[in-house]
PDB file of C-alpha atoms in Angstrom:
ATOM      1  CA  UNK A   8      14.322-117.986   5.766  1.00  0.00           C
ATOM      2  CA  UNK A   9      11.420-116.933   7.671  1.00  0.00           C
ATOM      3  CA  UNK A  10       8.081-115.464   5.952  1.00  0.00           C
ATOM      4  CA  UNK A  11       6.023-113.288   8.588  1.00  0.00           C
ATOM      5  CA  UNK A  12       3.294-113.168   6.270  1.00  0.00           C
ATOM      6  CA  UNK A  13       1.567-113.465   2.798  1.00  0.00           C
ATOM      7  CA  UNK A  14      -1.798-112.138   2.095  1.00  0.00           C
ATOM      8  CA  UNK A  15      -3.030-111.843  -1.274  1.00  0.00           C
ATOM      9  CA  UNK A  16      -5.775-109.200  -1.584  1.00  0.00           C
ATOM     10  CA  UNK A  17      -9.151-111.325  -2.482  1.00  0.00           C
ATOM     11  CA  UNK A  18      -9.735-109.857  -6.007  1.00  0.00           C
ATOM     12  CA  UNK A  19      -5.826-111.095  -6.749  1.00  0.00           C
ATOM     13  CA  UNK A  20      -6.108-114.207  -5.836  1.00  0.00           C
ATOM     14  CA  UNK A  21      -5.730-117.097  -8.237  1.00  0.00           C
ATOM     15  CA  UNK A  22      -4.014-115.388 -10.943  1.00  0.00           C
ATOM     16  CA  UNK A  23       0.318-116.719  -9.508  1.00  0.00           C
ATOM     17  CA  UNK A  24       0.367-113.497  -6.957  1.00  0.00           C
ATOM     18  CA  UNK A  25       0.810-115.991  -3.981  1.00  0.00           C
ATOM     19  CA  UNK A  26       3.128-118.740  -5.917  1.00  0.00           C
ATOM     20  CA  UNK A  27       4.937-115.630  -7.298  1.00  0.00           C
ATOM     21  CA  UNK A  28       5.994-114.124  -4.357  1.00  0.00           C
ATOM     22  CA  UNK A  29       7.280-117.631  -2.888  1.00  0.00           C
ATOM     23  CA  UNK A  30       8.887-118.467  -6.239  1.00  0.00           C
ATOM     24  CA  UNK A  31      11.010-115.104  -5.545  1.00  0.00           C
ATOM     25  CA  UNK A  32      11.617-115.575  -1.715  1.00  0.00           C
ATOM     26  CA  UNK A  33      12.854-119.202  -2.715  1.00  0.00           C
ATOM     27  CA  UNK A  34      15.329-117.385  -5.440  1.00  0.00           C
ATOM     28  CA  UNK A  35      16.576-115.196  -2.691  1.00  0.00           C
ATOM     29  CA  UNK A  36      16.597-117.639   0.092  1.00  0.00           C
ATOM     30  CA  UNK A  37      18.551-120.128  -2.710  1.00  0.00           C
ATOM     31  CA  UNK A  38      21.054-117.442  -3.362  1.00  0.00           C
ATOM     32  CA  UNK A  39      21.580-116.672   0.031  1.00  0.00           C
ATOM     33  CA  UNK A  40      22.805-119.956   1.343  1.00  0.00           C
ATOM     34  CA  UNK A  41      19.198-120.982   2.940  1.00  0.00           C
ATOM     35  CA  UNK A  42      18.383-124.689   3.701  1.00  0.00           C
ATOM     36  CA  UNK A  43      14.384-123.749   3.769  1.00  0.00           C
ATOM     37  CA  UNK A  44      11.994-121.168   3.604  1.00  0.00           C
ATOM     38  CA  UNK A  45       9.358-121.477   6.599  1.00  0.00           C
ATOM     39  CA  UNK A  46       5.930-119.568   7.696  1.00  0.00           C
ATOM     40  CA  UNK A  47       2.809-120.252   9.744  1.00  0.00           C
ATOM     41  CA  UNK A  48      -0.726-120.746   8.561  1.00  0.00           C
ATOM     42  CA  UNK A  49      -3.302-120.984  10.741  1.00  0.00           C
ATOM     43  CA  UNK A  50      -5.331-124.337  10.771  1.00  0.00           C
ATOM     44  CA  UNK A  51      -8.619-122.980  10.006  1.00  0.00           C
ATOM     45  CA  UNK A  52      -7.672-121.325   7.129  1.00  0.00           C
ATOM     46  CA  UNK A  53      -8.289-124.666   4.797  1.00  0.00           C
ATOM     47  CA  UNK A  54      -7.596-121.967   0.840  1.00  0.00           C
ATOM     48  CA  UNK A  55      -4.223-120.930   2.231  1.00  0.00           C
ATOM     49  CA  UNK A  56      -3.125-124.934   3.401  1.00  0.00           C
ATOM     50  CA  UNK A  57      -4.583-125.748   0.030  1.00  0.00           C
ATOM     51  CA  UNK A  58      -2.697-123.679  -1.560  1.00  0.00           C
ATOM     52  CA  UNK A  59       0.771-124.260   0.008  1.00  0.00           C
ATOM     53  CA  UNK A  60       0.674-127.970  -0.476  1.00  0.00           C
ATOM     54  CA  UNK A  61      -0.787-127.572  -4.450  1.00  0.00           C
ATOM     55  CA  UNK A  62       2.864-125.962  -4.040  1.00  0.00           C
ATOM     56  CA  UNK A  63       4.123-128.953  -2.410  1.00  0.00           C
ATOM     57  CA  UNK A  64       4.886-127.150   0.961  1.00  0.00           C
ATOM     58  CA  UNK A  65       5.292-129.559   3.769  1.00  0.00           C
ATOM     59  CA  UNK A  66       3.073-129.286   7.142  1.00  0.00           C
ATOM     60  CA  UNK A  67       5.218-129.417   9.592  1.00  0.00           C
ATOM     61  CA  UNK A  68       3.297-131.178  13.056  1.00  0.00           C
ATOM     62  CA  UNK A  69       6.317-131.151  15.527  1.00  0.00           C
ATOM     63  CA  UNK A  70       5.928-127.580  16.810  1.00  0.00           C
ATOM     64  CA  UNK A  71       3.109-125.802  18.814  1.00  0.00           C
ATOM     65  CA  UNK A  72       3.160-121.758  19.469  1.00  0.00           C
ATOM     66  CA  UNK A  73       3.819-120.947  22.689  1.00  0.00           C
ATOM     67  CA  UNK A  74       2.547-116.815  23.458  1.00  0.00           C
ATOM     68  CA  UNK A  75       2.204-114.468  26.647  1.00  0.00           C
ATOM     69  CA  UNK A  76       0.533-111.430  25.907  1.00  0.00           C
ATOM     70  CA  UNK A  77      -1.844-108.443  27.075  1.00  0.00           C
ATOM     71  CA  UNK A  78      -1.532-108.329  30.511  1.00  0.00           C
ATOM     72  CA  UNK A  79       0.553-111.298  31.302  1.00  0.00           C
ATOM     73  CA  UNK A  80       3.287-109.598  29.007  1.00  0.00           C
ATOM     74  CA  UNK A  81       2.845-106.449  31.129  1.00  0.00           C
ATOM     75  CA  UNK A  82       3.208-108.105  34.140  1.00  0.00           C
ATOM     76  CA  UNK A  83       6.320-110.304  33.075  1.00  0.00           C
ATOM     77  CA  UNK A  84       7.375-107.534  32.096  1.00  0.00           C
ATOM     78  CA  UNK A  85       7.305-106.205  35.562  1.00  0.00           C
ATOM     79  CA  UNK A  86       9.148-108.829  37.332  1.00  0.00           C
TER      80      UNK A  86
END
């Protein structure tokens, strides 16, 4: 499973909000037949990378993005 994104509102953070919402996308990931439950974080934001391995997330290093965008993707688009 595949988690797009997770933002917690400042004034909500710290009270389970964050572990919460993972705790019920593992439930439904579980009972859907899913081997893992992945997102991205980006590196600068140290609270969030805290957080996930206080959760006992794993930081994956094997993968880099790739993107095109803005005008690039217009032009690929194009060709």
């Amino acid at each position: 499973m595949y988690l797009e994104d997770l933002y917690v509102r400042e004034k909500y953070r710290g009270r389970g909000f964050g572990k919460a919402f993972l705790t019920e996308l593992a439930k439904i990931g579980v009972a859907r037949g899913c081997g893992r439950l992945e997102w991205w974080c980006l590196d600068s934001n140290q609270p969030s990378i805290a957080f996930y391995l206080k959760m006992e997330a794993v930081q994956m290093d094997e993968w880099t993005v790739y993107r095109i965008a803005g005008s690039r993707l217009k032009e690929l688009a194009q060709e």
